[in-house]
Amino acid sequence: MSPEDRLLTDITFMVDSIEPMDSVESGHIADASAWLCVTNDVFRRTTAPTEPAKHLVSYFLLVDPVSGHILLGDHRKSGLWLPSGGHVEPGEDPADTVRRECLEELGVEARFRPDLGPRPLFITVTTTRPDRPDPHTDVSLWFVLAHDHQVPLEPDEREYAGVRWWTPSEICAADPGLFDPHMGRMLDKLKTLGA
């Protein structure tokens, strides 16, 4: 088995190992699993977000294990408050994407939540830019990292207009249009961990 085939097998196992929280997530797992069975091109290979039309993303939430605060960034390109993360590069394990992006975007090393380790808690399949002639689909694996909200970060100003620690109740009380469309469901899934 080639390294690329082994990585695709590992990613498929990662997706299939996610315990769905609801029927939406069950559908997203089924969609991602079916896609992984018929493609060997899961990585975005160019700067154009539409090539390939469907590709893998690693999102991660920094969560303060004591206070429950969650870090979101005011993402310059999307205009939304989003978790950090990025497209998985060719030949890269999605957990390694988290490690790389955490350093690049926030200036700190990734510390996976101990009860989860380097495994995603949540998965979403989202068509972005649906109103444009070149929409694309992100298959996003959501990881959870532990970080004290009082420890300084060094956010990448090219990526974010700013970052902010939110309480889950602040996110729930805000306009849902300010966030990733699945943020509320991710918060619900975090609650299942006692977070």
Coordinates of C-alpha atoms in Angstrom, one line a residue:
M1 CA 0.0 0.0 0.0
S2 CA 1.4 3.4 -1.0
P3 CA 1.7 6.2 1.6
E4 CA -1.1 8.1 -0.2
D5 CA -3.4 5.0 0.0
R6 CA -2.5 4.5 3.6
L7 CA -3.3 8.1 4.5
L8 CA -6.7 7.9 2.6
T9 CA -7.5 4.7 4.6
D10 CA -6.6 6.5 7.8
I11 CA -8.8 9.5 7.0
T12 CA -11.7 7.1 6.1
F13 CA -11.3 5.4 9.4
M14 CA -11.1 8.8 11.2
V15 CA -14.4 9.8 9.5
D16 CA -16.2 6.5 10.2
S17 CA -15.1 6.6 13.9
I18 CA -17.0 9.8 14.6
E19 CA -20.0 9.2 16.8
P20 CA -22.8 11.1 15.2
M21 CA -24.7 13.5 17.5
D22 CA -27.8 13.8 15.3
S23 CA -29.3 12.9 11.9
V24 CA -27.5 15.8 10.2
E25 CA -24.2 14.6 11.3
S26 CA -25.1 11.0 10.4
G27 CA -25.8 12.3 6.9
H28 CA -22.5 14.2 6.8
I29 CA -20.6 11.1 7.8
A30 CA -22.3 9.0 5.1
D31 CA -21.6 11.7 2.5
A32 CA -17.9 12.0 3.5
S33 CA -17.5 8.2 3.6
A34 CA -19.1 7.8 0.2
W35 CA -16.8 10.5 -1.2
L36 CA -13.7 8.9 0.3
C37 CA -14.6 5.6 -1.3
V38 CA -14.7 7.1 -4.9
T39 CA -11.9 9.6 -4.9
N40 CA -8.2 9.7 -4.2
D41 CA -8.1 13.5 -4.5
V42 CA -9.2 14.9 -1.1
F43 CA -6.6 17.7 -0.9
R44 CA -6.8 21.2 -2.2
R45 CA -3.8 21.5 -4.5
T46 CA -4.0 25.1 -5.7
T47 CA -4.9 28.5 -4.2
A48 CA -8.2 28.4 -6.1
P49 CA -10.8 27.2 -3.5
T50 CA -12.7 25.3 -6.1
E51 CA -10.0 22.8 -7.0
P52 CA -10.9 20.1 -6.4
A53 CA -14.6 21.0 -5.9
K54 CA -14.8 19.0 -2.7
H55 CA -11.9 18.9 -0.3
L56 CA -10.8 18.2 3.3
V57 CA -10.6 20.9 6.0
S58 CA -9.3 20.7 9.6
Y59 CA -11.1 23.1 11.9
F60 CA -10.1 23.3 15.6
L61 CA -11.7 25.0 18.6
L62 CA -9.4 26.3 21.4
V63 CA -11.5 25.7 24.5
D64 CA -10.5 26.7 28.0
P65 CA -11.0 23.6 30.0
V66 CA -11.7 25.6 33.2
S67 CA -13.9 28.5 32.1
G68 CA -15.3 26.9 28.9
H69 CA -14.4 30.0 26.8
I70 CA -14.0 29.2 23.0
L71 CA -11.7 31.1 20.7
L72 CA -13.1 32.3 17.4
G73 CA -11.4 34.5 14.8
D74 CA -12.9 37.3 12.8
H75 CA -11.9 35.8 9.5
R76 CA -11.0 38.4 6.9
K77 CA -12.1 36.5 3.8
S78 CA -15.4 35.1 5.0
G79 CA -16.5 37.9 7.3
L80 CA -17.5 35.3 9.9
W81 CA -16.3 34.5 13.4
L82 CA -14.8 31.0 12.7
P83 CA -12.7 28.4 14.4
S84 CA -9.1 28.3 13.3
G85 CA -8.0 25.8 10.8
G86 CA -7.4 25.3 7.1
H87 CA -7.3 23.0 4.1
V88 CA -5.4 19.8 4.6
E89 CA -2.4 19.8 2.3
P90 CA -1.5 16.9 0.0
G91 CA 0.0 14.0 2.0
E92 CA -0.9 15.6 5.4
D93 CA -2.7 13.9 8.2
P94 CA -5.7 16.1 9.3
A95 CA -4.3 16.2 12.9
D96 CA -1.0 17.5 11.5
T97 CA -2.9 20.2 9.7
V98 CA -4.3 21.2 13.1
R99 CA -0.7 21.3 14.5
R100 CA 0.6 23.4 11.6
E101 CA -2.3 25.8 11.5
C102 CA -2.3 26.4 15.2
L103 CA 1.3 27.6 15.0
E104 CA 0.7 29.6 11.8
E105 CA -2.6 31.2 12.8
L106 CA -2.3 31.6 16.6
G107 CA 1.4 31.3 17.4
V108 CA 1.0 28.4 19.9
E109 CA 1.5 24.7 19.9
A110 CA -1.6 22.5 19.6
R111 CA -2.6 20.7 22.8
F112 CA -5.4 18.3 21.9
R113 CA -8.0 17.8 24.6
P114 CA -6.8 14.7 26.5
D115 CA -10.1 12.8 26.3
L116 CA -10.2 13.1 22.5
G117 CA -6.6 13.2 21.5
P118 CA -5.8 13.9 17.8
R119 CA -9.3 12.8 16.7
P120 CA -12.1 14.9 15.4
L121 CA -15.2 15.3 17.5
F122 CA -17.5 16.5 14.8
I123 CA -17.8 16.5 11.0
T124 CA -19.6 18.8 8.6
V125 CA -20.1 18.9 4.8
T126 CA -20.8 22.4 3.7
T127 CA -21.1 24.1 0.3
T128 CA -19.4 27.4 0.6
R129 CA -20.0 30.3 -1.8
P130 CA -23.3 28.8 -3.1
D131 CA -24.3 32.1 -4.6
R132 CA -21.3 32.2 -6.9
P133 CA -20.7 30.4 -10.2
D134 CA -17.8 28.5 -8.6
P135 CA -19.1 27.0 -5.3
H136 CA -17.0 24.3 -3.5
T137 CA -17.7 21.9 -0.7
D138 CA -15.6 21.7 2.5
V139 CA -15.6 18.4 4.3
S140 CA -14.6 19.7 7.7
L141 CA -13.2 17.7 10.6
W142 CA -13.6 19.6 13.9
F143 CA -10.9 19.0 16.5
V144 CA -10.9 20.3 20.1
L145 CA -7.8 21.8 21.7
A146 CA -7.2 22.8 25.3
H147 CA -5.9 26.3 26.0
D148 CA -6.1 28.7 28.9
H149 CA -7.9 31.8 27.7
Q150 CA -5.6 34.1 29.7
V151 CA -2.4 32.9 27.9
P152 CA -1.6 35.3 25.1
L153 CA -1.9 34.3 21.5
E154 CA -0.2 35.7 18.4
P155 CA -3.0 35.7 15.8
D156 CA -2.0 36.0 12.1
E157 CA -3.3 39.5 11.1
R158 CA -3.4 38.4 7.4
E159 CA -6.0 35.8 8.4
Y160 CA -8.0 37.5 11.2
A161 CA -9.2 41.1 11.8
G162 CA -9.1 39.9 15.4
V163 CA -9.7 37.0 17.7
R164 CA -12.0 36.8 20.7
W165 CA -12.8 34.3 23.5
W166 CA -16.5 33.7 23.6
T167 CA -18.6 31.9 26.2
P168 CA -21.0 29.4 24.7
S169 CA -23.9 31.4 25.9
E170 CA -22.6 34.5 24.1
I171 CA -22.4 32.5 20.9
C172 CA -25.9 31.2 21.4
A173 CA -27.3 34.7 22.0
A174 CA -25.6 36.2 19.0
D175 CA -26.9 36.3 15.4
P176 CA -26.2 32.8 14.0
G177 CA -25.3 34.4 10.7
L178 CA -22.0 35.6 12.3
F179 CA -20.6 32.1 12.6
D180 CA -20.1 28.9 10.6
P181 CA -23.6 27.5 10.0
H182 CA -22.8 24.4 12.1
M183 CA -21.4 26.3 15.2
G184 CA -24.6 25.8 17.3
R185 CA -24.5 22.1 16.6
M186 CA -20.8 21.9 17.5
L187 CA -21.6 23.6 20.8
D188 CA -24.3 21.0 21.5
K189 CA -21.8 18.3 20.8
L190 CA -19.2 19.9 23.1
K191 CA -21.8 19.7 25.9
T192 CA -21.9 15.9 25.5
L193 CA -18.3 16.0 26.7
G194 CA -19.2 18.1 29.7
A195 CA -17.6 21.1 28.1

